[in-house]
Coordinates of C-alpha atoms in Angstrom, one line a residue:
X1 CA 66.2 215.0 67.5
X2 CA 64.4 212.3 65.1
X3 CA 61.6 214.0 62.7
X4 CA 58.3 212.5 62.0
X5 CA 56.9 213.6 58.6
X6 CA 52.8 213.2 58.8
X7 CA 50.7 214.0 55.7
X8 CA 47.2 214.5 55.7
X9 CA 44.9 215.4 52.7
X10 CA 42.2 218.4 51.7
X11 CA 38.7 217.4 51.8
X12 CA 37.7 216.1 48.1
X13 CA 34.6 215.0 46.4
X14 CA 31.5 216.1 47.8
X15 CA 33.1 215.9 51.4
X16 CA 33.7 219.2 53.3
X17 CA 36.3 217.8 55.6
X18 CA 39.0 215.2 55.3
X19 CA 39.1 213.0 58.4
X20 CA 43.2 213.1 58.1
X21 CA 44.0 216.1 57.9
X22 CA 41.6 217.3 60.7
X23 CA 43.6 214.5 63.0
X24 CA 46.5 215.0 61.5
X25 CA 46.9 219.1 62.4
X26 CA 46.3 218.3 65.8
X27 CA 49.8 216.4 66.1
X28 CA 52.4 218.5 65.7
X29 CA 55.3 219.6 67.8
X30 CA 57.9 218.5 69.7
X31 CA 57.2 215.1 71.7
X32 CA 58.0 214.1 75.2
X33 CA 60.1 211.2 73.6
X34 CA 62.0 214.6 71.9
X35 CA 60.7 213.6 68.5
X36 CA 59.6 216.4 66.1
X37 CA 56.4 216.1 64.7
X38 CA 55.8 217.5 61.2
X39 CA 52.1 217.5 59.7
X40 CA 51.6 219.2 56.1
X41 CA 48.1 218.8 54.0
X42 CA 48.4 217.4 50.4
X43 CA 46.4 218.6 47.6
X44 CA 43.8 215.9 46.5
X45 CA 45.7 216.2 43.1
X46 CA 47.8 214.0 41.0
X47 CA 50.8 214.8 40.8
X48 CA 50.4 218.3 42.3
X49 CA 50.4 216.2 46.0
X50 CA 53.3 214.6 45.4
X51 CA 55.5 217.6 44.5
X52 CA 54.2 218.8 48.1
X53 CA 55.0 215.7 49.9
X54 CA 59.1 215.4 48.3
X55 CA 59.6 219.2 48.7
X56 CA 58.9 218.7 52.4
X57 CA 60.9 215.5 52.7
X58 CA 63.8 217.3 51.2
X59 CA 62.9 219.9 53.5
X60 CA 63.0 218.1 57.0
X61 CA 64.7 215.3 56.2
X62 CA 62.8 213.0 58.4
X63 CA 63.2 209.9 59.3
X64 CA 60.0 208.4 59.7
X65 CA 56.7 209.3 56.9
X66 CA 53.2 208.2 57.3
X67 CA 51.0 209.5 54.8
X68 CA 47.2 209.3 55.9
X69 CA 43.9 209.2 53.7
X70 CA 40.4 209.1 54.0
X71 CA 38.7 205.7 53.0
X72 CA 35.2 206.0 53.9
X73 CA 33.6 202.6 54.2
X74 CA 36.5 201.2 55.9
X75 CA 35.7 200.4 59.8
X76 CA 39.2 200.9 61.1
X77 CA 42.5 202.0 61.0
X78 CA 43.9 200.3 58.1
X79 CA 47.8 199.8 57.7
X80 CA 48.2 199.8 53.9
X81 CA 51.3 196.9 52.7
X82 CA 51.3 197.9 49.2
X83 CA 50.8 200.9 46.3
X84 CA 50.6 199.7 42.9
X85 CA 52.0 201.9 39.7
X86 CA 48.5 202.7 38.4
X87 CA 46.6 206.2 38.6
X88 CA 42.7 204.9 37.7
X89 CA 40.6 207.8 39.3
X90 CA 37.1 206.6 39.7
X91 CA 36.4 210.8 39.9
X92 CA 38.0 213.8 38.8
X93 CA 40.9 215.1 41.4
X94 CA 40.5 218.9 43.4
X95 CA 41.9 219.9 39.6
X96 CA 39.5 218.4 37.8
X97 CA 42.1 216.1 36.2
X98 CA 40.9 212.1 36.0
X99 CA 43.8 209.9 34.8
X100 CA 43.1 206.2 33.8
X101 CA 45.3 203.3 33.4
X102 CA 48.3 205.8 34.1
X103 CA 51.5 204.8 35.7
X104 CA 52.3 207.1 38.6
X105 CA 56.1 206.3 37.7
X106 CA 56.4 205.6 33.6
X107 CA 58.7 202.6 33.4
X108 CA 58.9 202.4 37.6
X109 CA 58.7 199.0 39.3
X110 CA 55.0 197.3 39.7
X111 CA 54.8 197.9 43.2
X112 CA 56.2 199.2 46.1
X113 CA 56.0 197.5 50.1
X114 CA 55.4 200.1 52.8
X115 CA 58.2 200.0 55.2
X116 CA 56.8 200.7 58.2
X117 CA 55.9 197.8 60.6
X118 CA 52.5 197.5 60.0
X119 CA 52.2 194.0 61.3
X120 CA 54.1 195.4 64.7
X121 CA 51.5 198.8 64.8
X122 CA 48.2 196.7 64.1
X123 CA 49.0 194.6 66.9
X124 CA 49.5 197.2 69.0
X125 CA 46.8 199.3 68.1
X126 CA 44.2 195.9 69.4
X127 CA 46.2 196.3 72.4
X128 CA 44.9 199.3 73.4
X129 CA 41.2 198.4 71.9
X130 CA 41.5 199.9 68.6
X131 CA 40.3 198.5 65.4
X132 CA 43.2 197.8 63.1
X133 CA 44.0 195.9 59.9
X134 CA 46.7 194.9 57.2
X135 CA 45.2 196.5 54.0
X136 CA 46.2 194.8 51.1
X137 CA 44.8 197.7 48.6
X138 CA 45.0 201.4 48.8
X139 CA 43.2 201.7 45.8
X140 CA 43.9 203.4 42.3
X141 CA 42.9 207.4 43.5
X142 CA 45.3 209.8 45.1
X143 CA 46.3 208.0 48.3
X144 CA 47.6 205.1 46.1
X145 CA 49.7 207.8 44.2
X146 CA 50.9 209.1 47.0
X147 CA 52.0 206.1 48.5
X148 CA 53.5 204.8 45.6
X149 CA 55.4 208.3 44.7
X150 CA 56.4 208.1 48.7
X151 CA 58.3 204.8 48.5
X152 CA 59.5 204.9 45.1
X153 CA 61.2 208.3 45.7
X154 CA 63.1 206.9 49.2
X155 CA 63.7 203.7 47.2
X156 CA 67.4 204.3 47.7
X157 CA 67.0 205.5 51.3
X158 CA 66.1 202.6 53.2
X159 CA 66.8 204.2 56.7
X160 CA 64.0 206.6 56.2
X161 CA 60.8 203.8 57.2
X162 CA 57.6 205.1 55.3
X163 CA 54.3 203.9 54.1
X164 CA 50.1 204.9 54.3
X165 CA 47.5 204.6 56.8
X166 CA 43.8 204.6 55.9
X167 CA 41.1 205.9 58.3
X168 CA 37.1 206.1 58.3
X169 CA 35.2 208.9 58.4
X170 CA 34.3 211.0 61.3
X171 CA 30.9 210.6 62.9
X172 CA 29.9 214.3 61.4
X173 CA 30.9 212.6 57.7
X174 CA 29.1 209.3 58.3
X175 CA 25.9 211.4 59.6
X176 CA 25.6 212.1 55.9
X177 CA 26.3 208.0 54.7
X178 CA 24.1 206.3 56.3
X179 CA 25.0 202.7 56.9
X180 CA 28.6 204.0 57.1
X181 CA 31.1 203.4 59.7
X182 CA 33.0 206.2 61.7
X183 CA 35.8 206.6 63.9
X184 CA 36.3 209.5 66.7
X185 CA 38.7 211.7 66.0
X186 CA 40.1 211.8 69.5
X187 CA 41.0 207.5 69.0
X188 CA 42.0 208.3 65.2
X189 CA 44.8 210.8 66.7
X190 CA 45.7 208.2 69.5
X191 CA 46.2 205.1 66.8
X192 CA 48.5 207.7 64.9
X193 CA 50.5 208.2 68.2
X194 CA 50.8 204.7 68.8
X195 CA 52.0 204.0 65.4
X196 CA 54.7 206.4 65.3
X197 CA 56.1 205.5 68.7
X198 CA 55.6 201.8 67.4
X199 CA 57.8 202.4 64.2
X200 CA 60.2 204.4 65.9
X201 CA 60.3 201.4 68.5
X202 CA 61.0 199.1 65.9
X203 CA 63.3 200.8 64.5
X204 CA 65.7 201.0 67.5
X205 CA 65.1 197.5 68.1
X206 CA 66.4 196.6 64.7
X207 CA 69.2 198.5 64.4
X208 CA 70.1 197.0 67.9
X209 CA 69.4 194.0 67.7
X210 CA 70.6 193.7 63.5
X211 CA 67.5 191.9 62.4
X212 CA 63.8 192.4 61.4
X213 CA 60.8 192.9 63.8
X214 CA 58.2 193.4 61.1

């Protein structure tokens, strides 16, 4: 049985909930495709998240990891392509701590690609009449950590596909930002369930086929 690692973070800033983490918890168990879904909540802490997110990949050993985040602002589910080595916290972290021009890895690689198909789950996320995007930042704050930490730490594990998603806020968050755009939780949870099944897709169609579907 294949396990799906899903991350999903505390609230943080002046927000009482995080929009991924109250999708996220509704998504685990065991699929009808007999996939094992795994959903922990990160810390919205520098480095304090990332010690979470390893000690559960060592933990499961899965073979798929989509970290999700809260961007409000954003008007869709955003597929994120790449997390730069830079910690530059606009706010302090759920720790109070507020790094700036840091390098999540000291002497790591500028960047790191997500590995997921996020061409492949965009696409079929407009399928089903969900807004979707290519992202082409995931900022400077924890997500971008996370993501970072996330691929640089499976660097040498290129079986295990991984990367970041970006969501809005619920309607009960963007009540409070007005002008803001918001997503139902109900289609968040469904773009996350067509995502996995399209990276898991993927994934078999690569290995059978030998080549690259992204």
């Amino acid at each position: 049985m294949k396990t799906v690692l899903l991350t999903g973070f505390e609230p943080f800033g002046d927000e009482s909930i995080n929009p991924s983490w109250e999708v996220v918890s509704r998504l685990g168990g065991v699929t009808d495709a007999e996939e094992c879904i795994v959903c922990i909540q990160l810390p919205c802490v520098f480095g304090e998240s990332l010690q979470v997110l390893l000690a559960a990949i060592a933990r499961y050993s899965p073979t798929l990891v989509i970290a999700v985040g809260q961007a409000g602002g954003r008007t869709d589910i955003s597929l994120e392509r790449i997390a730069i080595n830079i910690d530059d916290a606009r706010i302090p972290d759920n720790r109070g701590y507020q790094p700036i021009d840091q390098p999540v890895v000291e002497n790591g690689p500028a960047a790191w690609f997500s590995t997921l198909p996020i061409k492949a789950i965009v696409n079929a996320l407009q399928q089903e009449g969900i807004p979707a995007s290519v992202s082409q930042t995931a900022g400077t704050y924890v997500c971008n950590h996370v993501m970072y930490g996330l691929l640089h730490a499976l660097g040498d594990k290129p079986e295990v596909k991984a990367g970041f998603i970006h969501i809005p806020y619920l309607p009960q968050q963007a009540a409070k930002h007005p002008g803001s755009a918001s997503m139902a939780a109900e289609t968040v949870k469904q773009g996350l369930e067509i995502a996995i099944r399209t990276a898991l897709r993927v994934e078999f169609d690569e290995k059978i086929t030998g080549g690259t579907t992204h």
